[in-house]
Tab-separated table of C-alpha atoms and ligand atoms in Angstrom:
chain	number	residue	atom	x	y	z
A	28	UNK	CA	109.788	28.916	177.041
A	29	UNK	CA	111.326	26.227	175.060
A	30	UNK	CA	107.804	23.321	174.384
A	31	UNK	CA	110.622	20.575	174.973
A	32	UNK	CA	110.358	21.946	178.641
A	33	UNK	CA	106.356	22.725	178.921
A	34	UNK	CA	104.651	20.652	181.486
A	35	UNK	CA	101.755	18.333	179.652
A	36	UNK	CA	98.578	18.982	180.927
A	37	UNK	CA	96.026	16.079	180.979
A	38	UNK	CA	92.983	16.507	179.282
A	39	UNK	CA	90.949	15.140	181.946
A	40	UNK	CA	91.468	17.753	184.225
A	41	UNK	CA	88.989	20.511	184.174
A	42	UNK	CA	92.036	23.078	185.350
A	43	UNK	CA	95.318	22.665	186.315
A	44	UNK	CA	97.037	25.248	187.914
A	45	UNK	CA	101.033	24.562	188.263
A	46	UNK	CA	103.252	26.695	190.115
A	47	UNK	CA	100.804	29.918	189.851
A	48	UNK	CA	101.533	33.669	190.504
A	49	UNK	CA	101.023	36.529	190.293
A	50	UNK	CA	102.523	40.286	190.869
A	51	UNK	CA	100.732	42.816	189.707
A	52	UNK	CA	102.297	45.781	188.387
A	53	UNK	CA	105.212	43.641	188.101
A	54	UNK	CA	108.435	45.140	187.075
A	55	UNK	CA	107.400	48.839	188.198
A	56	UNK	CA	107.954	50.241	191.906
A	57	UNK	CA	103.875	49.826	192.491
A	58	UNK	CA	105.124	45.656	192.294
A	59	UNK	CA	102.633	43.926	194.782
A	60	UNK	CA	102.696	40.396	194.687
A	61	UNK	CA	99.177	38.707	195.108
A	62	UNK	CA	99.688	35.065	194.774
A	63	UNK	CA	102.358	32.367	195.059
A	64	UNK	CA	102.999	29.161	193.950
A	65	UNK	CA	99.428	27.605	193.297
A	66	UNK	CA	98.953	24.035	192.708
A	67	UNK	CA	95.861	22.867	191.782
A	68	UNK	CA	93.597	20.451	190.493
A	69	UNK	CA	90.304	20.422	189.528
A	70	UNK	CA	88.182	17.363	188.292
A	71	UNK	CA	85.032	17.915	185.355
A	72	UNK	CA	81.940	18.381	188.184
A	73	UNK	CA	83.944	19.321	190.879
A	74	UNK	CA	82.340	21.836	193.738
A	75	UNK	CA	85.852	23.667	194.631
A	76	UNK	CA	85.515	26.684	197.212
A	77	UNK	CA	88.292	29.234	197.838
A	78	UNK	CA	88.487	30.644	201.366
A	79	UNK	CA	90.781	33.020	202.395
A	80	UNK	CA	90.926	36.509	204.664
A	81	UNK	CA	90.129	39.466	201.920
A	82	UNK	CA	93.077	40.929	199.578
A	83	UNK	CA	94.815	36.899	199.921
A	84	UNK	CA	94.128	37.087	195.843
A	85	UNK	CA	91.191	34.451	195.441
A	86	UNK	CA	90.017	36.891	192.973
A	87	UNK	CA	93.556	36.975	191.535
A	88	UNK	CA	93.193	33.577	191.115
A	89	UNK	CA	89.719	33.355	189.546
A	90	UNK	CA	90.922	36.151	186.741
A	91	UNK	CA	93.514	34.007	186.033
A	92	UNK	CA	91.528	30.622	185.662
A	93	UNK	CA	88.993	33.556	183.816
A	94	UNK	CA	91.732	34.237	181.307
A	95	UNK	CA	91.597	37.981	182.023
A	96	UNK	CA	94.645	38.511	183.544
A	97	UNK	CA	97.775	36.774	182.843
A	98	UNK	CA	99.887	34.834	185.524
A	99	UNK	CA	103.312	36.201	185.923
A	100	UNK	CA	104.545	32.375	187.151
A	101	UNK	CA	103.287	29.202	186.182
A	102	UNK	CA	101.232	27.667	183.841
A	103	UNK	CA	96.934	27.357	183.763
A	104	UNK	CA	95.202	25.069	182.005
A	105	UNK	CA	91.482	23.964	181.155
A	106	UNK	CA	91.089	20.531	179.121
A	107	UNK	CA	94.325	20.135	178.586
A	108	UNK	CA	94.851	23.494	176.750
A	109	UNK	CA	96.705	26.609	177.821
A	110	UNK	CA	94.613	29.163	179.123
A	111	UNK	CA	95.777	32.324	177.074
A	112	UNK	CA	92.106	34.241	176.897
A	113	UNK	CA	89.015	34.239	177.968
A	114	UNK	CA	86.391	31.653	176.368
A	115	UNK	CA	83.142	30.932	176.613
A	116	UNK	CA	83.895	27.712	178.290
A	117	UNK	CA	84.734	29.222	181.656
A	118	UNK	CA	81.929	31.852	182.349
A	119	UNK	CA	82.667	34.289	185.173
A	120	UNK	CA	80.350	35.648	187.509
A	121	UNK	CA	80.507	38.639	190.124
A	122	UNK	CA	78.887	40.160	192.957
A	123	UNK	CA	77.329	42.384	191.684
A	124	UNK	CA	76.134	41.185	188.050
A	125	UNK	CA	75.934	43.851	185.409
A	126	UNK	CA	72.942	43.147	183.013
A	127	UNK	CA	71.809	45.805	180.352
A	128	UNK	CA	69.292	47.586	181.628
A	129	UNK	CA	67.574	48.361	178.313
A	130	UNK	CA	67.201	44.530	177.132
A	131	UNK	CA	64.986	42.173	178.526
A	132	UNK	CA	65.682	39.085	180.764
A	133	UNK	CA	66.064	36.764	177.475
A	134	UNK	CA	67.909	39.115	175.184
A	135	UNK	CA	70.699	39.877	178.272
A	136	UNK	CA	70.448	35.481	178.903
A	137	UNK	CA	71.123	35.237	175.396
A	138	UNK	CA	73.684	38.176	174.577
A	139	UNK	CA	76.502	36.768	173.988
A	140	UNK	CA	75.061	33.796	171.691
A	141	UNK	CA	74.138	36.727	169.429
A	142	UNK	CA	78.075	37.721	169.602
A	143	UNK	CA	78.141	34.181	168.107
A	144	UNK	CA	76.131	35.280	165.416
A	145	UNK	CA	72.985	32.703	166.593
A	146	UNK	CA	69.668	33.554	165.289
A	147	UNK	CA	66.808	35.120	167.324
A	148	UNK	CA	64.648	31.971	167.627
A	149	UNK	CA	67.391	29.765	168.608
A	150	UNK	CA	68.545	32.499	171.336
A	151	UNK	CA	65.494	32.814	172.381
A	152	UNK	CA	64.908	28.879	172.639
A	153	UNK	CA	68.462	28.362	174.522
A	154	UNK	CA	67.415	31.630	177.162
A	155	UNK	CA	64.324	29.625	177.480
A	156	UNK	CA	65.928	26.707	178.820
A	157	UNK	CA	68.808	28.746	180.685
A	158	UNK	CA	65.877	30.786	182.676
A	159	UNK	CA	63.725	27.316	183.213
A	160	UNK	CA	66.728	25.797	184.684
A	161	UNK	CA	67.153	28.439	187.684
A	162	UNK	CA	63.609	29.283	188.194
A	163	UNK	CA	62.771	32.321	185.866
A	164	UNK	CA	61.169	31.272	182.594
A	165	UNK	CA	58.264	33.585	183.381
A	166	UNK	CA	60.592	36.551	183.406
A	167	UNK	CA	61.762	35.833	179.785
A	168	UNK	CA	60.009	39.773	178.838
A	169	UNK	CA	61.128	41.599	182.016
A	170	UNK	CA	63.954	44.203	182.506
A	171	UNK	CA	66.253	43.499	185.004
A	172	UNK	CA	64.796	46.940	187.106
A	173	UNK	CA	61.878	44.759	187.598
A	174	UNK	CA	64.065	41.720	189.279
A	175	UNK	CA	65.135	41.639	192.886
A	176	UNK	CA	69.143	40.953	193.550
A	177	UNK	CA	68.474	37.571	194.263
A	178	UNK	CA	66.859	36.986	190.593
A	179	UNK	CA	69.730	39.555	188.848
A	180	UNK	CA	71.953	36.984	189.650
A	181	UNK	CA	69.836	34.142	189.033
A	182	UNK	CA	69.810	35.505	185.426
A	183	UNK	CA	73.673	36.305	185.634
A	184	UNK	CA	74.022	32.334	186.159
A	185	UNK	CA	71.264	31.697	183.463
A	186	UNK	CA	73.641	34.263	181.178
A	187	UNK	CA	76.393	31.501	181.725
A	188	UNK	CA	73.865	28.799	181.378
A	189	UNK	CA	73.247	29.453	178.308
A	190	UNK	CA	77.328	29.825	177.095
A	191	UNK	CA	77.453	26.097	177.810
A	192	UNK	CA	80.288	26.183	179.879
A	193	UNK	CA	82.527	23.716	181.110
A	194	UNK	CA	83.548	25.308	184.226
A	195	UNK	CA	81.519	27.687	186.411
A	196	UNK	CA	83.501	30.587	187.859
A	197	UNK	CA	81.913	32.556	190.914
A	198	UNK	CA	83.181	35.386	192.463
A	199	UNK	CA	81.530	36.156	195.719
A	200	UNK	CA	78.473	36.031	194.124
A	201	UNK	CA	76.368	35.611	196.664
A	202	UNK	CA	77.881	38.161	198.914
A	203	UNK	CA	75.402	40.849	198.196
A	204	UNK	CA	71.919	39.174	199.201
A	205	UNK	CA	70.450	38.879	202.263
A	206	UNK	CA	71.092	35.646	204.614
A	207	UNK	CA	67.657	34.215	203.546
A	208	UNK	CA	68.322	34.584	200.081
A	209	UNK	CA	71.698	33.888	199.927
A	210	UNK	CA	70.657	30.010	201.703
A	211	UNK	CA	68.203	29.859	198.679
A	212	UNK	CA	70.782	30.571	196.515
A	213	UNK	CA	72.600	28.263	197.399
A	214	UNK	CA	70.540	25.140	197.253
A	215	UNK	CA	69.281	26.685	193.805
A	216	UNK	CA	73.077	26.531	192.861
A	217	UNK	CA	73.545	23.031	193.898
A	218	UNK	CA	70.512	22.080	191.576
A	219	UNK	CA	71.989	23.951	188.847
A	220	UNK	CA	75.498	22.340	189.223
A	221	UNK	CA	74.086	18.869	189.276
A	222	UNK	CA	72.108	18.870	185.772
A	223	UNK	CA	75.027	21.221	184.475
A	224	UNK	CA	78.160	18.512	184.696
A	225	UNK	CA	80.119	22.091	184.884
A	226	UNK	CA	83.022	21.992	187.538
A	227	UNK	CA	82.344	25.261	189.948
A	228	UNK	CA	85.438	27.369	190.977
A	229	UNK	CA	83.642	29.511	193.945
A	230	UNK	CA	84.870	32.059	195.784
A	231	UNK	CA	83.612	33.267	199.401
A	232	UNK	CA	85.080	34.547	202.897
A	233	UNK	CA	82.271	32.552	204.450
A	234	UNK	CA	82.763	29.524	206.455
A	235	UNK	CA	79.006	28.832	206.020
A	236	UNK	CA	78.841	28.475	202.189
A	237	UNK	CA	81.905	26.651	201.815
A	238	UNK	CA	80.143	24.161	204.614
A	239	UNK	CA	77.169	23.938	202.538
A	240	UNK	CA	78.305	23.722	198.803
A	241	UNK	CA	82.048	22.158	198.610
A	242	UNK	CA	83.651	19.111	197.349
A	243	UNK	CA	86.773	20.408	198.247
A	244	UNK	CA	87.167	23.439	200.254
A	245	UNK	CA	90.991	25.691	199.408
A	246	UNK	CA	92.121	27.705	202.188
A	247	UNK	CA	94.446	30.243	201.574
A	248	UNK	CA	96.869	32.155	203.547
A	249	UNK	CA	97.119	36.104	204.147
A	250	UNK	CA	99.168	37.508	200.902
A	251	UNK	CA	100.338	36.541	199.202
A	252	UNK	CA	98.051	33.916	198.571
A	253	UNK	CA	99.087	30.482	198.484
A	254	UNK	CA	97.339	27.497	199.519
A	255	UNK	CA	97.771	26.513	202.780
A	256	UNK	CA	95.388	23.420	202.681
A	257	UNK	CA	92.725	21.595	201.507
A	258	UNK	CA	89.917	20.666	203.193
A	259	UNK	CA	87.757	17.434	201.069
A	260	UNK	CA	84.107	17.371	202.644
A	261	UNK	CA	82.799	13.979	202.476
A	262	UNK	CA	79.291	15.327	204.080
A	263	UNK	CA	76.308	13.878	201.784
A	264	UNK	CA	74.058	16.721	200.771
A	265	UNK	CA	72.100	18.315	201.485
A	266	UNK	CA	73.597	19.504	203.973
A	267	UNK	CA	72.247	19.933	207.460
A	268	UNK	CA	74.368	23.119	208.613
A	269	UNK	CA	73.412	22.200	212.246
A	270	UNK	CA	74.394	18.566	212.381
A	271	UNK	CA	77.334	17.512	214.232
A	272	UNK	CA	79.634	16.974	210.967
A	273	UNK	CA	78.780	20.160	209.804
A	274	UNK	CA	79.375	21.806	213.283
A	275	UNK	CA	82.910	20.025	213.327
A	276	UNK	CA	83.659	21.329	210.105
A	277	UNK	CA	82.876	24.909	210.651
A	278	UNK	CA	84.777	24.897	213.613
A	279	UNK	CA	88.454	23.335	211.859
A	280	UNK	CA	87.730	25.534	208.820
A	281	UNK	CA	87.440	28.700	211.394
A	282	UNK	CA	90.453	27.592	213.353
A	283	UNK	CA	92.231	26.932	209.962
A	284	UNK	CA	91.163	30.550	208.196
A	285	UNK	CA	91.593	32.451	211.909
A	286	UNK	CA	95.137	32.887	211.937
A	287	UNK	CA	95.496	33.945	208.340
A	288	UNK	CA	92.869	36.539	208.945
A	289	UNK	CA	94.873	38.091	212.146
A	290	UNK	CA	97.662	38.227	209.442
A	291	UNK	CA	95.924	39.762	207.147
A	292	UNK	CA	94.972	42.269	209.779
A	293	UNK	CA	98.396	43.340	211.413
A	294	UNK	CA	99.617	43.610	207.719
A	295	UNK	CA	97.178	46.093	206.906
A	296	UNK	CA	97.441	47.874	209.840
A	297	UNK	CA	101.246	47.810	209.224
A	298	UNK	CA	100.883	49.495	205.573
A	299	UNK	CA	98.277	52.250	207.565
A	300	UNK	CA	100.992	52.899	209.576
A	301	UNK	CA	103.245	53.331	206.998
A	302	UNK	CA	101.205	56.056	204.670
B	28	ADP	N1	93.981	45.057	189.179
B	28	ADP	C1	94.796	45.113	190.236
B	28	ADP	N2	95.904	45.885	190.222
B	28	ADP	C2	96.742	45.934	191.270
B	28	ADP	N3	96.556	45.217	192.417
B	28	ADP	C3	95.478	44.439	192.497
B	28	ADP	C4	94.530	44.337	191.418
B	28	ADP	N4	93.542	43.479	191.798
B	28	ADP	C5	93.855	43.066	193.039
B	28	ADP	N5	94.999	43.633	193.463
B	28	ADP	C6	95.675	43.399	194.742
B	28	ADP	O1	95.995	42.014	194.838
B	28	ADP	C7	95.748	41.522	196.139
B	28	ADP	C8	94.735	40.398	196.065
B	28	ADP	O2	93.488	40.947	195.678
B	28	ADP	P1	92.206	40.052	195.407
B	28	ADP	O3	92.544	38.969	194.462
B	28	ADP	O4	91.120	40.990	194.991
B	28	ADP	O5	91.919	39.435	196.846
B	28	ADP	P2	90.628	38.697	197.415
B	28	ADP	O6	89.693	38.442	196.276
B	28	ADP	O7	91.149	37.472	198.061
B	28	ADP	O8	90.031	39.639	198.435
B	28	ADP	C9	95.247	42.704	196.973
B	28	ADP	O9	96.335	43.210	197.703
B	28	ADP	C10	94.776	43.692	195.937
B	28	ADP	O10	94.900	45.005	196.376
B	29	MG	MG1	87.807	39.165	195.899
């Protein structure tokens, strides 16, 4: 595309996502379009949730952002530049967080500095900090076999601590722990956001931790995904999940996600029918 014609992005927006889709497989008879015309904006230090029914392409979406996949429409940027690859700047997390099993806590924190080519005491110094910050600095000399889920993936956000990143981006990560810990995790994550200045792009199918972590909450539609609204949550934290505001908010953001789900559902049961 001609640079005459590209859109300018402003540098003040942590992403910018203009007119965003994607098709996978695109061009081939497998073509299965996952997203559709995304517009988005996302302030430095913004709290932004995704909710949607499962397969609406928040993941999609997060790749994308990620750098790891390409959109097939539209434009993404972060700061003002074009997102074209993966940097260290936007740090992706999963559900279920690889970490080498054969280093210790520190040396898998402070991996990918030593891709950078910093030296061992520095590392070691910057894990320090990254493990202090969500709770962990005592298990600097474990391996992660020693660590329950909840800690795995307290080191998995130490890991992206440590990259400095601008913007935080979290795929279900939460999704694997038990309710207790997940709550935990979430309040821990709300510490870690504030002292971080690092916008969070978070992804979850439940109404609960959108209620309890979001700025703005993104609800999608059944696929393709595109946004259908978005919710701003004015709610002070923390958040009491059983005061009325919170109550009220659960209950538009369930009647707002229910009918996309029951779309979701008869198209899948469609496609079943159809094999
Ligand atoms: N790598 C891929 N190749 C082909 N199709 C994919 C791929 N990843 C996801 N999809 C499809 O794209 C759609 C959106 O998937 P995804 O982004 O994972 O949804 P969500 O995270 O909202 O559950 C789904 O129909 C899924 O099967
Ligand atoms: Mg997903």
């Amino acid at each position: 595309m001609a640079s005459d014609s590209a859109p300018h992005f402003s540098s003040r927006d942590a992403v910018v996502c203009r007119g965003v889709g994607k098709t996978w497989a695109a061009g081939t008879r497998r073509a299965h379009e996952a997203l559709r015309d995304v517009d988005l904006d996302i302030a430095p230090g913004e709290f932004v949730v995704f909710l949607g029914p499962s397969g609406c392409g928040k993941s999609t979406l997060l790749y994308l952002v990620a750098g790891l996949e390409e959109a097939t429409d539209g434009r993404i940027a972060a700061f003002g530049d074009p997102v074209e690859a993966p940097s260290p700047e936007r740090s992706l997390i999963f559900q279920e967080t690889s970490l080498f099993p054969w280093l210790t806590v520190w040396q898998n924190v402070s991996f990918g500095l030593s891709i950078r080519g910093v030296g061992i005491e520095e590392r070691k110094q910057i894990a320090r900090q990254a493990l202090q910050r969500v709770g962990l600095a005592e298990a600097m000399d474990k391996r992660p076999d020693e660590l329950s889920g909840g800690m795995r993936q307290r080191v998995a956000v130490a890991r992206a601590l440590a990259m400095r990143p601008k913007v935080l981006l979290m795929d279900e990560p939460f999704a694997a722990l038990d309710v207790q810990t997940r709550s935990r995790m979430q309040d821990f994550l709300l510490d870690v956001w504030r002292d971080s200045g690092a916008s969070i792009l978070f992804v979850t199918h439940h109404i609960d931790e959108a209620v309890a972590l979001a700025d703005r909450v993104v609800i999608f539609t059944a696929r393709p995904g595109r946004i259908k609204t978005i919710v701003p949550i004015s709610i002070p934290r923390p958040r009491d999940p059983f005061s009325p505001q919170c109550e009220a908010l659960r209950k538009e953001l369930t009647e707002l996600l229910r009918a996309e789900v029951d779309r979701a559902f008869a198209e899948q049961e469609a496609l079943a029918d159809a094999v």
